[in-house]
PDB file of C-alpha atoms in Angstrom:
ATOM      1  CA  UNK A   1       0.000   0.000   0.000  1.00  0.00           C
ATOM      2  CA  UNK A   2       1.530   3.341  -1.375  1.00  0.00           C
ATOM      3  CA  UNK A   3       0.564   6.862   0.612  1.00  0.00           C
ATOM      4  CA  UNK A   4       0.561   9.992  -1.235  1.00  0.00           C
ATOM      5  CA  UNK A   5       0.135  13.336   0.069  1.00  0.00           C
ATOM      6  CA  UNK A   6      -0.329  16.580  -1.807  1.00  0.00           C
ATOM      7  CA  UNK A   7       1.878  19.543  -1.682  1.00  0.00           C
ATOM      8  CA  UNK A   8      -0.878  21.230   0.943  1.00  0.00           C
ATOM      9  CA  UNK A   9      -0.286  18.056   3.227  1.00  0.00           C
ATOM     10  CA  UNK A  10      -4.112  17.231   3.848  1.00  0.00           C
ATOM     11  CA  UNK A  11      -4.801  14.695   1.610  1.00  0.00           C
ATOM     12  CA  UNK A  12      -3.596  11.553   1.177  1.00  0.00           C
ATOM     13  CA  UNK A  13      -4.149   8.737  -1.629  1.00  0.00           C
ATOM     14  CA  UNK A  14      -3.914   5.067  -0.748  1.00  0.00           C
ATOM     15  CA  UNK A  15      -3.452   3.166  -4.003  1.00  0.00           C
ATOM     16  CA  UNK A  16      -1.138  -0.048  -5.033  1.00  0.00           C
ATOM     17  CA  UNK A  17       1.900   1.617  -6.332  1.00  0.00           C
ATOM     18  CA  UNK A  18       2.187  -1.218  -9.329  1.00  0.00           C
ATOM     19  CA  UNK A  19      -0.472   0.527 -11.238  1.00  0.00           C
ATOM     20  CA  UNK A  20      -1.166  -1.752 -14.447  1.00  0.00           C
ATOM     21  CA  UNK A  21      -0.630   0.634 -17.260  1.00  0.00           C
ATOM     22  CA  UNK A  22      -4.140   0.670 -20.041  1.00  0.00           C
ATOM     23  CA  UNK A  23      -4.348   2.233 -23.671  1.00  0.00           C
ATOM     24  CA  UNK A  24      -6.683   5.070 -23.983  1.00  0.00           C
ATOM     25  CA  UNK A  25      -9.082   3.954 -26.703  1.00  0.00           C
ATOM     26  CA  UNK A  26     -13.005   3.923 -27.447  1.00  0.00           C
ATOM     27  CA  UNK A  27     -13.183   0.292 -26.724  1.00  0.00           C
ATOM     28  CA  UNK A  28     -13.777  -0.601 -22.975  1.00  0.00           C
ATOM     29  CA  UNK A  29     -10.819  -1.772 -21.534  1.00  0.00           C
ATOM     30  CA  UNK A  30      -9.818  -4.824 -18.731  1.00  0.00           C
ATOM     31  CA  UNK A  31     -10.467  -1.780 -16.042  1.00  0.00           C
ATOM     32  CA  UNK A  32     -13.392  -0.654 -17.936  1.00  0.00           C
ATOM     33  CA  UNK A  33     -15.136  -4.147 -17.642  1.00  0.00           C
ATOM     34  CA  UNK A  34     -13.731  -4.678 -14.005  1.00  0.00           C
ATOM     35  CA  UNK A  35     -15.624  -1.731 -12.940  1.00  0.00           C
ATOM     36  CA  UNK A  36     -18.884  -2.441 -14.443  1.00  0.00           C
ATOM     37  CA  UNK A  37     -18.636  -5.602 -13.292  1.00  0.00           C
ATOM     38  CA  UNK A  38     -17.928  -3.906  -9.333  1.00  0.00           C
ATOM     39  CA  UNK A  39     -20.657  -1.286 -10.164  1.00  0.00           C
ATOM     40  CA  UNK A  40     -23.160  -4.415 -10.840  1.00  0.00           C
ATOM     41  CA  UNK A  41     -22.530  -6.102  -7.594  1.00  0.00           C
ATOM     42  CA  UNK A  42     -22.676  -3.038  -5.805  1.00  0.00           C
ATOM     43  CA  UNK A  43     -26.142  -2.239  -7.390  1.00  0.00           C
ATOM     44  CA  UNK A  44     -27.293  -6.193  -6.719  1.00  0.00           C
ATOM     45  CA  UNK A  45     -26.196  -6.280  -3.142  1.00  0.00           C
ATOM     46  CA  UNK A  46     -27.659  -3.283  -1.987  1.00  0.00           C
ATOM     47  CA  UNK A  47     -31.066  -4.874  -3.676  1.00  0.00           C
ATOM     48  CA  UNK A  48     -30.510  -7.974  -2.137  1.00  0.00           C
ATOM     49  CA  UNK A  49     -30.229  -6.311   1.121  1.00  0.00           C
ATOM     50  CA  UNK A  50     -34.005  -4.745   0.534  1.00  0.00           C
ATOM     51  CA  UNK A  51     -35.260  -8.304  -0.449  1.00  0.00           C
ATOM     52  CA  UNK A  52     -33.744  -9.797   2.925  1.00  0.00           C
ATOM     53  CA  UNK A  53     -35.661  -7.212   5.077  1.00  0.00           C
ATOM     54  CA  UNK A  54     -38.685  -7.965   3.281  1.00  0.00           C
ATOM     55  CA  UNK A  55     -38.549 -11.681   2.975  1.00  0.00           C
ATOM     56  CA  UNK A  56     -41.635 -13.250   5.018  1.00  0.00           C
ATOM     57  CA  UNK A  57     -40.774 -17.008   4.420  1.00  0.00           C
ATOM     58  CA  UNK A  58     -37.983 -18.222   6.176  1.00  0.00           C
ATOM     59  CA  UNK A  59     -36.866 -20.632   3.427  1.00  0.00           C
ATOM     60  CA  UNK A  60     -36.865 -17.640   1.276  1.00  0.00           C
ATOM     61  CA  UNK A  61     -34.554 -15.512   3.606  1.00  0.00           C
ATOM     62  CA  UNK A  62     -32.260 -18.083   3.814  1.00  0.00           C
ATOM     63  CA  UNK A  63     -32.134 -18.400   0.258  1.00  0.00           C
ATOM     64  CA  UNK A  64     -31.564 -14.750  -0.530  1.00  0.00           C
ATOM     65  CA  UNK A  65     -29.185 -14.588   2.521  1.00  0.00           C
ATOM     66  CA  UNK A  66     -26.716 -17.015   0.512  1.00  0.00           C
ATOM     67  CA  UNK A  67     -26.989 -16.056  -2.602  1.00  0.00           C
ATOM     68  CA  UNK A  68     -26.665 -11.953  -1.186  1.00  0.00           C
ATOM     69  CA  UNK A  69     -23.029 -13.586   0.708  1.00  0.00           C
ATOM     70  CA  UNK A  70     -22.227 -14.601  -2.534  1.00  0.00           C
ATOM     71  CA  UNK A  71     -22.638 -11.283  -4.531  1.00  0.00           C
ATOM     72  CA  UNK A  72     -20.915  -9.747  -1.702  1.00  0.00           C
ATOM     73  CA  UNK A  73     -18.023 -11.840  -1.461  1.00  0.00           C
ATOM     74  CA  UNK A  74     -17.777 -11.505  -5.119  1.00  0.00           C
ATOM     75  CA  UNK A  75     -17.821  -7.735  -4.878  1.00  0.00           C
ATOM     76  CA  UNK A  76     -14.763  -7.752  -2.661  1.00  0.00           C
ATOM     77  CA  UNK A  77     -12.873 -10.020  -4.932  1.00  0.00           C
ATOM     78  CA  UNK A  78     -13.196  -7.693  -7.781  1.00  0.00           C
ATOM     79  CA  UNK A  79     -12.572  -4.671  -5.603  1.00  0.00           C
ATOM     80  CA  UNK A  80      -9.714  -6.680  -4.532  1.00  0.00           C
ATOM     81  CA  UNK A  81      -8.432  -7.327  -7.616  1.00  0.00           C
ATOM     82  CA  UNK A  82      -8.740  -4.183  -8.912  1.00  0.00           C
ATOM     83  CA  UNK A  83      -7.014  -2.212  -6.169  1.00  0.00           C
ATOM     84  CA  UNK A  84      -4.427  -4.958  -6.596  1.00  0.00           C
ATOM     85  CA  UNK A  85      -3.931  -3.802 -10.368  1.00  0.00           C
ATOM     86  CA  UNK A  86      -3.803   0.179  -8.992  1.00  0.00           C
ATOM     87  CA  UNK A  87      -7.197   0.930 -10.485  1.00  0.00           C
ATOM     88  CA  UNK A  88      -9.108   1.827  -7.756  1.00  0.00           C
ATOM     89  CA  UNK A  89      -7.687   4.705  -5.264  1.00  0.00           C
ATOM     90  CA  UNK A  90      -8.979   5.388  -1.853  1.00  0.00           C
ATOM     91  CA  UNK A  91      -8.871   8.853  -0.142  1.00  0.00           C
ATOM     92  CA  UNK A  92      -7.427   8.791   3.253  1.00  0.00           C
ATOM     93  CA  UNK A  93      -9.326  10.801   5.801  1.00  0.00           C
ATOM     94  CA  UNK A  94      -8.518  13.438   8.403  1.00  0.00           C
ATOM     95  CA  UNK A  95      -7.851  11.407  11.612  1.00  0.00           C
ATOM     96  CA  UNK A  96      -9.706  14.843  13.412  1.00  0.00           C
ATOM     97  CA  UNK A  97     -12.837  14.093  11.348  1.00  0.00           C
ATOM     98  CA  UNK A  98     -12.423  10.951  12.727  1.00  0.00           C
ATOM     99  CA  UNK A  99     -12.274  11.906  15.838  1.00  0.00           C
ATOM    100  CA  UNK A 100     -15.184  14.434  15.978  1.00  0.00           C
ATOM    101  CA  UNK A 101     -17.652  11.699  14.442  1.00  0.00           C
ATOM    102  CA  UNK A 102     -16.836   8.982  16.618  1.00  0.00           C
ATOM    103  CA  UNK A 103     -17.302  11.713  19.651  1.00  0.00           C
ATOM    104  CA  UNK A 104     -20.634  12.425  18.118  1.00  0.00           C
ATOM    105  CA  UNK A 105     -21.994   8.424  17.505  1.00  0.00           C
ATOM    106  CA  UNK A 106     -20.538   8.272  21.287  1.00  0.00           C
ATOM    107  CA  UNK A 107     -22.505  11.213  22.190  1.00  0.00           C
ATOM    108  CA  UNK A 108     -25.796   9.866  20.548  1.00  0.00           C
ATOM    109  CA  UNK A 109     -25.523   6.342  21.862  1.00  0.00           C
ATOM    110  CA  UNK A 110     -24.644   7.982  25.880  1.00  0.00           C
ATOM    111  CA  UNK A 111     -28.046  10.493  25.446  1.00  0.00           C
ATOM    112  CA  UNK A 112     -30.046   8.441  23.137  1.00  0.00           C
ATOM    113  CA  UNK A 113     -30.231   4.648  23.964  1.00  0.00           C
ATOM    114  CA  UNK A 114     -32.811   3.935  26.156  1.00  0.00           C
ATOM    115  CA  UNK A 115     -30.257   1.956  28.969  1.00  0.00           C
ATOM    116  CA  UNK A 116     -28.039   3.738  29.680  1.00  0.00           C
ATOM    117  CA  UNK A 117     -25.956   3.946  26.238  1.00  0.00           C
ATOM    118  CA  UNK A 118     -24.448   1.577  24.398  1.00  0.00           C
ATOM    119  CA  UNK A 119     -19.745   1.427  24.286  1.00  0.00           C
ATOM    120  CA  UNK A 120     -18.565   2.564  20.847  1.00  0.00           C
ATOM    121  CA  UNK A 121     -15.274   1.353  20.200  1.00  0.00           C
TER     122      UNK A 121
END
């Protein structure tokens, strides 16, 4: 995992620093198709997700429960294998942003939960 920061110093890039070089050109690409494909499990997940906490019929659940772990497992292995080929960046975030939400989810969970509040760790 590489680190980049900007010349300002606040943001920082977290990529794979062997990026696998592509040709610009009309046609879609290997990256092109790899993040279609990532789009489309993203998009059937989060629908599989709605279907589980609508399903009625146990059998049913169950069934939508394993084939929603699949989907999801196979989103991961193209994110995977996509961050491994340096084609998909994340953004590192301010560790005092960090700090100020997990002080408000900690705030909300002392005031708000019925008992007494719940630990956030």
């Amino acid at each position: 995992m590489n680190q980049n920061q900007n010349q300002s110093g606040q943001s920082q890039t977290i990529a794979n620093p062997k990026t696998t070089k592509l040709q610009k050109t009309p046609q879609m690409n290997d990256r092109d198709f790899l993040n279609d494909a990532l789009a489309t499990e993203k998009y059937i997940t989060n629908n599989y997700s709605i279907a589980l906490n609508e399903a009625s019929h146990e059998a049913l659940y169950q069934d939508l429960l394993s084939i929603c772990t699949e989907a999801q497992n196979e989103q991961r292995q193209l994110y995977n294998l996509m961050f491994k080929k340096g084609w998909y960046k994340l953004e590192q975030e301010d560790q005092q942003k960090l700090q100020q939400k997990h002080q408000q989810f900690y705030n909300y969970t002392t005031t708000q939960f019925p008992y007494g509040g719940g630990q956030l760790q």
